[in-house]
Coordinates of C-alpha atoms in Angstrom, one line a residue:
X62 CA 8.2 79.1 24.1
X63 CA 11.6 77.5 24.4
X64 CA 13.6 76.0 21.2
X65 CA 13.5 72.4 21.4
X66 CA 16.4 70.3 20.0
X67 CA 17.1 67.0 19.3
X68 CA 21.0 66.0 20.2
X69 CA 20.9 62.4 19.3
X70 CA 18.7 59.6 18.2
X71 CA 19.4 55.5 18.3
X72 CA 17.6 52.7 17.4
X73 CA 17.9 49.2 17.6
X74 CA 18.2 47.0 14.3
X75 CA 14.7 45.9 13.4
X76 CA 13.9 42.1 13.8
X77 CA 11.4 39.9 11.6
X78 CA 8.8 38.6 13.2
X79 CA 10.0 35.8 15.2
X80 CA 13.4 36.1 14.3
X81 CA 16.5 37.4 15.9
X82 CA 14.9 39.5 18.4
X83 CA 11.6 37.4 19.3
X84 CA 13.7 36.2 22.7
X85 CA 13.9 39.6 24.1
X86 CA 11.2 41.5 26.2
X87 CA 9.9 45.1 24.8
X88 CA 10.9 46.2 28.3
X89 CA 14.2 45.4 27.4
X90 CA 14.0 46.7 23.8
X91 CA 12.9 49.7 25.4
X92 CA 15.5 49.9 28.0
X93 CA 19.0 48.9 25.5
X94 CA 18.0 52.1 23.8
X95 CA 16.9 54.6 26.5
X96 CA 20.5 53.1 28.2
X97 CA 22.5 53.7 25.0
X98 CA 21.1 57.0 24.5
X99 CA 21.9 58.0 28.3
X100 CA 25.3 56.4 27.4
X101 CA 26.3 58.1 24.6
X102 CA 25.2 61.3 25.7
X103 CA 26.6 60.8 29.3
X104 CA 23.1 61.9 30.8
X105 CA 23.2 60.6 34.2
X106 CA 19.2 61.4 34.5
X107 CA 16.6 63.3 32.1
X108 CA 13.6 64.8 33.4
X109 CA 11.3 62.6 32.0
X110 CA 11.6 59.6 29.9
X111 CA 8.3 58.9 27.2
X112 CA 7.6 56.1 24.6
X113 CA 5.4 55.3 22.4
X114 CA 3.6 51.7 22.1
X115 CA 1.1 50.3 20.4
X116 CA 0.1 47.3 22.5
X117 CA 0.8 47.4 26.4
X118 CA -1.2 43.9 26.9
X119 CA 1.7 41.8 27.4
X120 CA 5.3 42.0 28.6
X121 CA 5.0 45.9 28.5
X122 CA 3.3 45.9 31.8
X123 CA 1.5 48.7 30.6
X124 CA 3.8 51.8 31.2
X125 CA 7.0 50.2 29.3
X126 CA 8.6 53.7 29.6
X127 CA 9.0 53.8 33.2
X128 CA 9.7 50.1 33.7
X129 CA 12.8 51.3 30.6
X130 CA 13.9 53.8 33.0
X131 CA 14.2 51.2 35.6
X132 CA 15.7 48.3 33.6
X133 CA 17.9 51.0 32.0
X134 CA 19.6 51.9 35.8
X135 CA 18.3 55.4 35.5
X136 CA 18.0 57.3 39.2
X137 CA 14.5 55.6 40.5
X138 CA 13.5 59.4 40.6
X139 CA 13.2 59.7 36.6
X140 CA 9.5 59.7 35.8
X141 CA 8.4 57.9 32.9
X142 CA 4.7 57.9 30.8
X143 CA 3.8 55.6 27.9
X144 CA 1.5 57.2 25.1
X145 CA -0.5 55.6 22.3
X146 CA -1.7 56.8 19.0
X147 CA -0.9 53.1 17.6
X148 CA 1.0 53.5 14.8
X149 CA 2.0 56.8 15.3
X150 CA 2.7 56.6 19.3
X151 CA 6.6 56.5 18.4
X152 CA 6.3 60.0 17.2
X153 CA 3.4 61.1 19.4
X154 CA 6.2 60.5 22.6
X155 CA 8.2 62.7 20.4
X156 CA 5.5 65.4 20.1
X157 CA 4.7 65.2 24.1
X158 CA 8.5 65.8 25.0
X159 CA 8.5 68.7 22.1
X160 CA 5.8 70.6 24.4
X161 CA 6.8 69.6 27.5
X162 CA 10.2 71.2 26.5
X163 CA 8.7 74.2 24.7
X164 CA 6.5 75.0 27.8
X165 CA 9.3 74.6 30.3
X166 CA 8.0 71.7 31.9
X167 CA 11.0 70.0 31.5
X168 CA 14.5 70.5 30.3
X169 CA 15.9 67.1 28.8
X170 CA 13.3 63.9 27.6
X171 CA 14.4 60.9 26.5
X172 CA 11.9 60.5 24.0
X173 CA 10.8 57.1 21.3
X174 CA 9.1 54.2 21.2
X175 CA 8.9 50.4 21.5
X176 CA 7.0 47.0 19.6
X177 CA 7.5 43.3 20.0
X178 CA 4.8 42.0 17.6
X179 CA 6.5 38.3 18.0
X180 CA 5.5 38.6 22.1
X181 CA 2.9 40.7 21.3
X182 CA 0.3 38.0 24.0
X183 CA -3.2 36.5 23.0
X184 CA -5.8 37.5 25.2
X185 CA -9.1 36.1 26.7
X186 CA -11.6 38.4 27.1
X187 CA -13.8 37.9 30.3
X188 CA -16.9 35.6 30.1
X189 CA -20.1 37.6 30.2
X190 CA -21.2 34.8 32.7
X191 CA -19.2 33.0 35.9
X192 CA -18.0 29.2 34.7
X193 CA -19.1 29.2 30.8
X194 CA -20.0 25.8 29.7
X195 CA -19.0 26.4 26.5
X196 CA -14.6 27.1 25.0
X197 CA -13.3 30.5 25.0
X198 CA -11.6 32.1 22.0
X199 CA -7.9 33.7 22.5
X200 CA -7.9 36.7 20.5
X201 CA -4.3 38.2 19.4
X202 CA -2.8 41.4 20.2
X203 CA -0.4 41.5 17.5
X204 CA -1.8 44.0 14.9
X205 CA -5.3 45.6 13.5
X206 CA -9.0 44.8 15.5
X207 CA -9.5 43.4 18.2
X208 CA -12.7 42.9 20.7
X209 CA -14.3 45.3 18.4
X210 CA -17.5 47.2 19.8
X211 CA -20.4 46.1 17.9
X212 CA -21.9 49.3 17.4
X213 CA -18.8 50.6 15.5
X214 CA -19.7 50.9 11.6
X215 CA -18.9 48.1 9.9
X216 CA -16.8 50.4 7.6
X217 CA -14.6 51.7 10.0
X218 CA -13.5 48.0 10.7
X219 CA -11.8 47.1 7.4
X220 CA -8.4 45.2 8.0
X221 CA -5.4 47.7 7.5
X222 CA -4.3 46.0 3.8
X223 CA -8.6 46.6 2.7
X224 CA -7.7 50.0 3.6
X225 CA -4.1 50.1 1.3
X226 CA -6.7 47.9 -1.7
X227 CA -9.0 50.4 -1.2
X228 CA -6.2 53.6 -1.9
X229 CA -4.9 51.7 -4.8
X230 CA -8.7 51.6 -5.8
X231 CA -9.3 55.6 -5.6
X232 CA -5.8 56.4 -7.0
X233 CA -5.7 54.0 -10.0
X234 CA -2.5 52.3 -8.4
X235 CA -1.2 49.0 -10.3
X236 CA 0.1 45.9 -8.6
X237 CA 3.3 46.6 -10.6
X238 CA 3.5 50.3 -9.5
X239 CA 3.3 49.0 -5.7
X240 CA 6.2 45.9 -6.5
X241 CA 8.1 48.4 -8.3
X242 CA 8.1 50.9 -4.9
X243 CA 8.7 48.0 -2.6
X244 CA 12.3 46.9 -4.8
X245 CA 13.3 50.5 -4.5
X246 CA 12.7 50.1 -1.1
X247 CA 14.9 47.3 -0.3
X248 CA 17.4 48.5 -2.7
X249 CA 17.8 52.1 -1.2
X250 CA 18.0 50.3 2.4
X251 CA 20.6 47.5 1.3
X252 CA 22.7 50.8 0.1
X253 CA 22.5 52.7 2.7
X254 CA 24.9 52.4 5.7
X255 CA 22.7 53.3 9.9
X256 CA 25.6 52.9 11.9
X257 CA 25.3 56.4 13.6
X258 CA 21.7 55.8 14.3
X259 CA 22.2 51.4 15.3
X260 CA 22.6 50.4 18.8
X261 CA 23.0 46.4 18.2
X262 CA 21.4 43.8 20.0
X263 CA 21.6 40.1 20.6
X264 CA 24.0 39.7 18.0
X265 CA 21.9 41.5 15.4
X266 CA 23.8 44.9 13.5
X267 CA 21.4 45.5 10.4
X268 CA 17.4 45.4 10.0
X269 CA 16.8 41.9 9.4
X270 CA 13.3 42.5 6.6
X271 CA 16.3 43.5 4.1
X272 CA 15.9 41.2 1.0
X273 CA 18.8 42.4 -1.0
X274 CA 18.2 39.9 -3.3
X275 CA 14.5 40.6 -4.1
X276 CA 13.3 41.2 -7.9
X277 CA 10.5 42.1 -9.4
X278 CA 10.1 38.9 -10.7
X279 CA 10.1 37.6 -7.2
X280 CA 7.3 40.0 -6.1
X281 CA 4.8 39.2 -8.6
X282 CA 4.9 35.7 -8.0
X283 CA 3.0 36.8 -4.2
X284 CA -0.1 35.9 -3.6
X285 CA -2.7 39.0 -2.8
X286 CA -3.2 38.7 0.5
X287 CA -6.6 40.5 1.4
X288 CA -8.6 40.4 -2.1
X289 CA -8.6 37.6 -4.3
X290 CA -7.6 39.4 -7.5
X291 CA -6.3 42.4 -5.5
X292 CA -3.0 44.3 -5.2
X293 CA -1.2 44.1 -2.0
X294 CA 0.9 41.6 -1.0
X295 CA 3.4 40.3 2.0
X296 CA 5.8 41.7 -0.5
X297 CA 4.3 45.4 -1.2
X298 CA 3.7 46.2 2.5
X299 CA 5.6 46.5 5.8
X300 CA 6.2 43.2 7.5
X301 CA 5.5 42.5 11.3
X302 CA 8.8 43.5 13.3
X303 CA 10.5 44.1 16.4
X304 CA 12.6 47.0 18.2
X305 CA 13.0 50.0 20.0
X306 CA 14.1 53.7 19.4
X307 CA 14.9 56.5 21.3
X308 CA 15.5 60.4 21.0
X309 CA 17.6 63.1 23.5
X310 CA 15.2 66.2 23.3
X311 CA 16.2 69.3 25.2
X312 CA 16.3 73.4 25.6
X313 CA 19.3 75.8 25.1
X314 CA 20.9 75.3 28.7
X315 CA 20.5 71.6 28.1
X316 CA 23.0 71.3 25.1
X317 CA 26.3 71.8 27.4
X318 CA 28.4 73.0 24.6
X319 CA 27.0 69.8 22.3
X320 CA 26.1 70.5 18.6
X321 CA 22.2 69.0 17.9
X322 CA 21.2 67.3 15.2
X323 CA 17.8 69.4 14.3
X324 CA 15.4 72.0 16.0
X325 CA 11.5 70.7 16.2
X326 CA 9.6 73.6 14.4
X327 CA 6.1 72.2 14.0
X328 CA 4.0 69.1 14.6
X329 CA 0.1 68.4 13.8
X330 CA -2.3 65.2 13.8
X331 CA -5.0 65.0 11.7
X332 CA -8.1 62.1 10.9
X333 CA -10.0 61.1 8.2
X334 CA -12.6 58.0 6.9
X335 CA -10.7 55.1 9.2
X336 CA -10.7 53.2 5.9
X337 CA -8.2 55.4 4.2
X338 CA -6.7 55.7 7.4
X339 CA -2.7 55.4 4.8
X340 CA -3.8 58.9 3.4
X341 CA -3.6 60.5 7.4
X342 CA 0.0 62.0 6.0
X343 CA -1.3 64.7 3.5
X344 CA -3.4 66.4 5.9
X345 CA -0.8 66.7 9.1
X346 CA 1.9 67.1 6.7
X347 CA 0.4 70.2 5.1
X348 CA -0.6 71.5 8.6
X349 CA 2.9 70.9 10.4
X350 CA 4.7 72.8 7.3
X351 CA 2.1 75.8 7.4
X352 CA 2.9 76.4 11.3
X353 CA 6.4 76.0 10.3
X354 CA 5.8 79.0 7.9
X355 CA 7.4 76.3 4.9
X356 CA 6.3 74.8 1.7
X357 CA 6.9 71.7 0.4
X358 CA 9.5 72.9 -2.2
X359 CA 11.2 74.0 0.9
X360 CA 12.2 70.5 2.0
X361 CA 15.6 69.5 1.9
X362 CA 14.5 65.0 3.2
X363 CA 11.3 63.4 3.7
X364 CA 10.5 60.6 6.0
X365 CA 6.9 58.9 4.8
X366 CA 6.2 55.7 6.8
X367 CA 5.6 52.8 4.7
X368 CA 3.0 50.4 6.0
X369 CA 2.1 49.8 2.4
X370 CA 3.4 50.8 -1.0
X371 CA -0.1 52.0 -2.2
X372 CA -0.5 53.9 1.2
X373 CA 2.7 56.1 0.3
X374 CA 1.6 56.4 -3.9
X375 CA -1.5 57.5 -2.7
X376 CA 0.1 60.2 -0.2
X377 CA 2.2 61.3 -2.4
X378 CA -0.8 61.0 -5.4
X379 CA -2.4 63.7 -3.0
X380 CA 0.8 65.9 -2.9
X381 CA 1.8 66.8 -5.7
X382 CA 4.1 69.0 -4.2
X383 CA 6.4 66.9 -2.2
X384 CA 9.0 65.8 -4.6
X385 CA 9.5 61.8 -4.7
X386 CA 12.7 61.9 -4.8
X387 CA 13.8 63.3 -0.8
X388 CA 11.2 61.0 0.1
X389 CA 12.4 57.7 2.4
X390 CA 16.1 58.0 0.3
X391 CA 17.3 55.4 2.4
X392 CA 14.7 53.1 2.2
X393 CA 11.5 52.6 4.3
X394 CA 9.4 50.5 6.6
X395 CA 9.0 47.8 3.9
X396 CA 12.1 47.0 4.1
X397 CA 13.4 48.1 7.6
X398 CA 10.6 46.6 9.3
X399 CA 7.4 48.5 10.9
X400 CA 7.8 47.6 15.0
X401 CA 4.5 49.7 15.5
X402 CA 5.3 51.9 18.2
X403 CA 8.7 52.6 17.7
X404 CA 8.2 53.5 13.7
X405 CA 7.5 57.2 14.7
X406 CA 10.7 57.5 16.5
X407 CA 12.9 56.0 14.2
X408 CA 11.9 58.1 11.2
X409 CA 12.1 61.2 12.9
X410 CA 15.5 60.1 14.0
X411 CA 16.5 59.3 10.6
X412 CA 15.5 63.0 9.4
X413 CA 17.3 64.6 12.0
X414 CA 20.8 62.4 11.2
X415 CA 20.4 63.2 7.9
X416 CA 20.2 67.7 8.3
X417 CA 22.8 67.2 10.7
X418 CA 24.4 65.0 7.9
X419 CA 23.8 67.8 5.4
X420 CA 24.9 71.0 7.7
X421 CA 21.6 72.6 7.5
X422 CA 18.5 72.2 5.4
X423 CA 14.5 71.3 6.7
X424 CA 13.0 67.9 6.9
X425 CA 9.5 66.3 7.6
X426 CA 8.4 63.1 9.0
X427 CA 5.3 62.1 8.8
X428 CA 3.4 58.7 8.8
X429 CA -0.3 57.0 8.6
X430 CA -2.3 55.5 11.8
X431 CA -4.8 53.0 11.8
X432 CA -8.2 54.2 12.4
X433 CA -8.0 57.0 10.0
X434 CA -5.0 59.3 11.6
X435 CA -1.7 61.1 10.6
X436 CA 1.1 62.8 12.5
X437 CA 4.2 65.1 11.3
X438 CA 6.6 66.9 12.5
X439 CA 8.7 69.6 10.6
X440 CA 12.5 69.7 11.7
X441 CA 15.1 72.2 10.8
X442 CA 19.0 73.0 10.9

């Protein structure tokens, strides 16, 4: 088995939903940071380019990574495969290079992923019957159920903020807890400085979901959203975003003299009751550090995705281990934005700036999938 590296990772700045990035395409989301990687790396061609995305019923086209390979002007003979483990296909592309490497497969993979909820299309299922007398309902592809299959348990069906309500339920975890985690998000991220990791975009530089200027006071004047007297609001959970990220993975002879960032040690996916589909981190983060022969005392940074603010209390509720502060230092999803199938890329991007950063040291990133999954992967320097 090969050592797999990552030499670089870039990103574009993350747009609100219909905001600064709802004009462009995904394909060309996709392709400004599989170019700007190729760029800054001066890779005239990898072996294989893969991304992650959550969607593929619109402007995709269905296999956005290969139609980014073309957009981007790499050689027409660069092969290129879309994955999706929905909120988690980001990183699952990641994985899939990590192997492909590892086995000898290939030598160098662009590797990330790609979301434009704002152009994510409505669709119209096909009448059962030719020339239905009666209308037709357009059904929207942005995020959660869709078209679901009637014999799926009802139970297995909740919408995604039910399933954070339902966390915050088990774990005892106060509306004021959750505001309280989503201000420290913000603040960490209106702190932190992501030009090494930033390749701008129509005139956008920084994550747009940044509300310096959020309070707690603010927050609690939200409106639950999913329960009547519940807990999670537009304010405690990710928002709906746009973007793209990308990764340079490759062997030993693929590093021509260039210091990487980090080394992939370890990955693993696990699953659990779809409704508590934000706790899918404790089990694959405990499984990718045991492969990796580490601990959780071992960890230098943390990446833990953060769809909602009671997903990540409960995680870290269940791991009592993981110490809360390495964990998202530089703020997280709720504040950077949560562009489905690019999330898993971007975090793992964000650990492996921040060993290189450091000079040595092992991170995880890990995040939750709906329908009751998890990913990590354990990288070290």
């Amino acid at each position: 088995m090969k050592t797999v590296y990552i030499v670089d990772a870039v990103r574009t700045p993350f747009g609100r939903h219909g905001g600064a990035l709802a004009g462009v395409r995904p394909d060309d989301l996709a392709a400004h940071v599989v170019r700007a990687i190729a760029e800054r790396n001066d890779l005239e061609a990898p072996d294989e380019v893969i991304l992650g995305n959550a969607n593929g019923a619109g402007e995709e086209n269905r296999n956005v990574a290969r139609m980014a390979a073309i957009l981007a002007g790499l050689p027409v003979t660069t092969p290129g495969a879309t994955v999706n483990r929905l909120c988690g296909s980001g990183m699952e592309a990641v994985i899939q290079a990590y192997r492909m490497i590892a086995l000898g497969d290939a030598s160098t993979v662009i590797a990330g992923g790609v979301e434009s909820m704002t152009r994510a299309p409505w669709v119209l299922p096909k009448p059962d019957k030719a020339f239905p007398a009666g209308g037709q309902e357009l059904v929207s592809t942005t995020l959660g159920w869709r078209l679901i299959n009637p014999e799926m348990p009802a139970e297995h069906t909740v919408p995604l903020g039910e399933g954070a309500e339902l966390i915050a339920d088990k774990h005892g975890i106060a509306r004021v807890e959750q505001d309280a985690y989503a201000l420290a998000s913000h603040q960490k991220a209106a702190k932190a400085s992501f030009e090494r990791e930033i390749a701008p975009i129509a005139g956008l530089t920084r994550d747009e979901g940044i509300r310096e200027d959020t309070s707690l006071e603010k927050l609690a004047r939200l409106k639950p959203v999913f329960r009547a007297n519940g807990t999670v609001t537009a304010g405690n959970a990710s928002p709906l975003n746009d973007g793209a990220a990308a990764l340079l993975l490759t062997d030993e002879s693929g590093l021509r003299g260039r210091e990487p960032l980090a080394r992939i040690t370890a990955s693993a996916a696990s699953a659990l009751e779809p409704r508590y589909f934000g706790l899918g981190p404790v089990e694959a983060s405990q499984k990718a550090l045991a492969k990796a022969g580490k601990r959780f005392g071992d960890l230098a940074t943390a990446e833990l995705n953060e769809a909602f603010a009671a997903q990540v209390l409960g995680c870290l509720a269940e791991l009592p281990d993981l110490d809360p502060a390495i964990v998202n230092p530089d703020g997280g999803a709720i504040a950077l934005g949560h562009p489905l199938g690019a999330s898993g890329a971007r975090i793992t991007g964000a650990v492996a700036h921040r060993l290189a950063a450091a000079g040595s040291g092992t991170g995880l990133a890990s995040l939750c999938i709906g329908v009751g999954q998890g990913l990590a992967v354990v990288l070290e320097r």
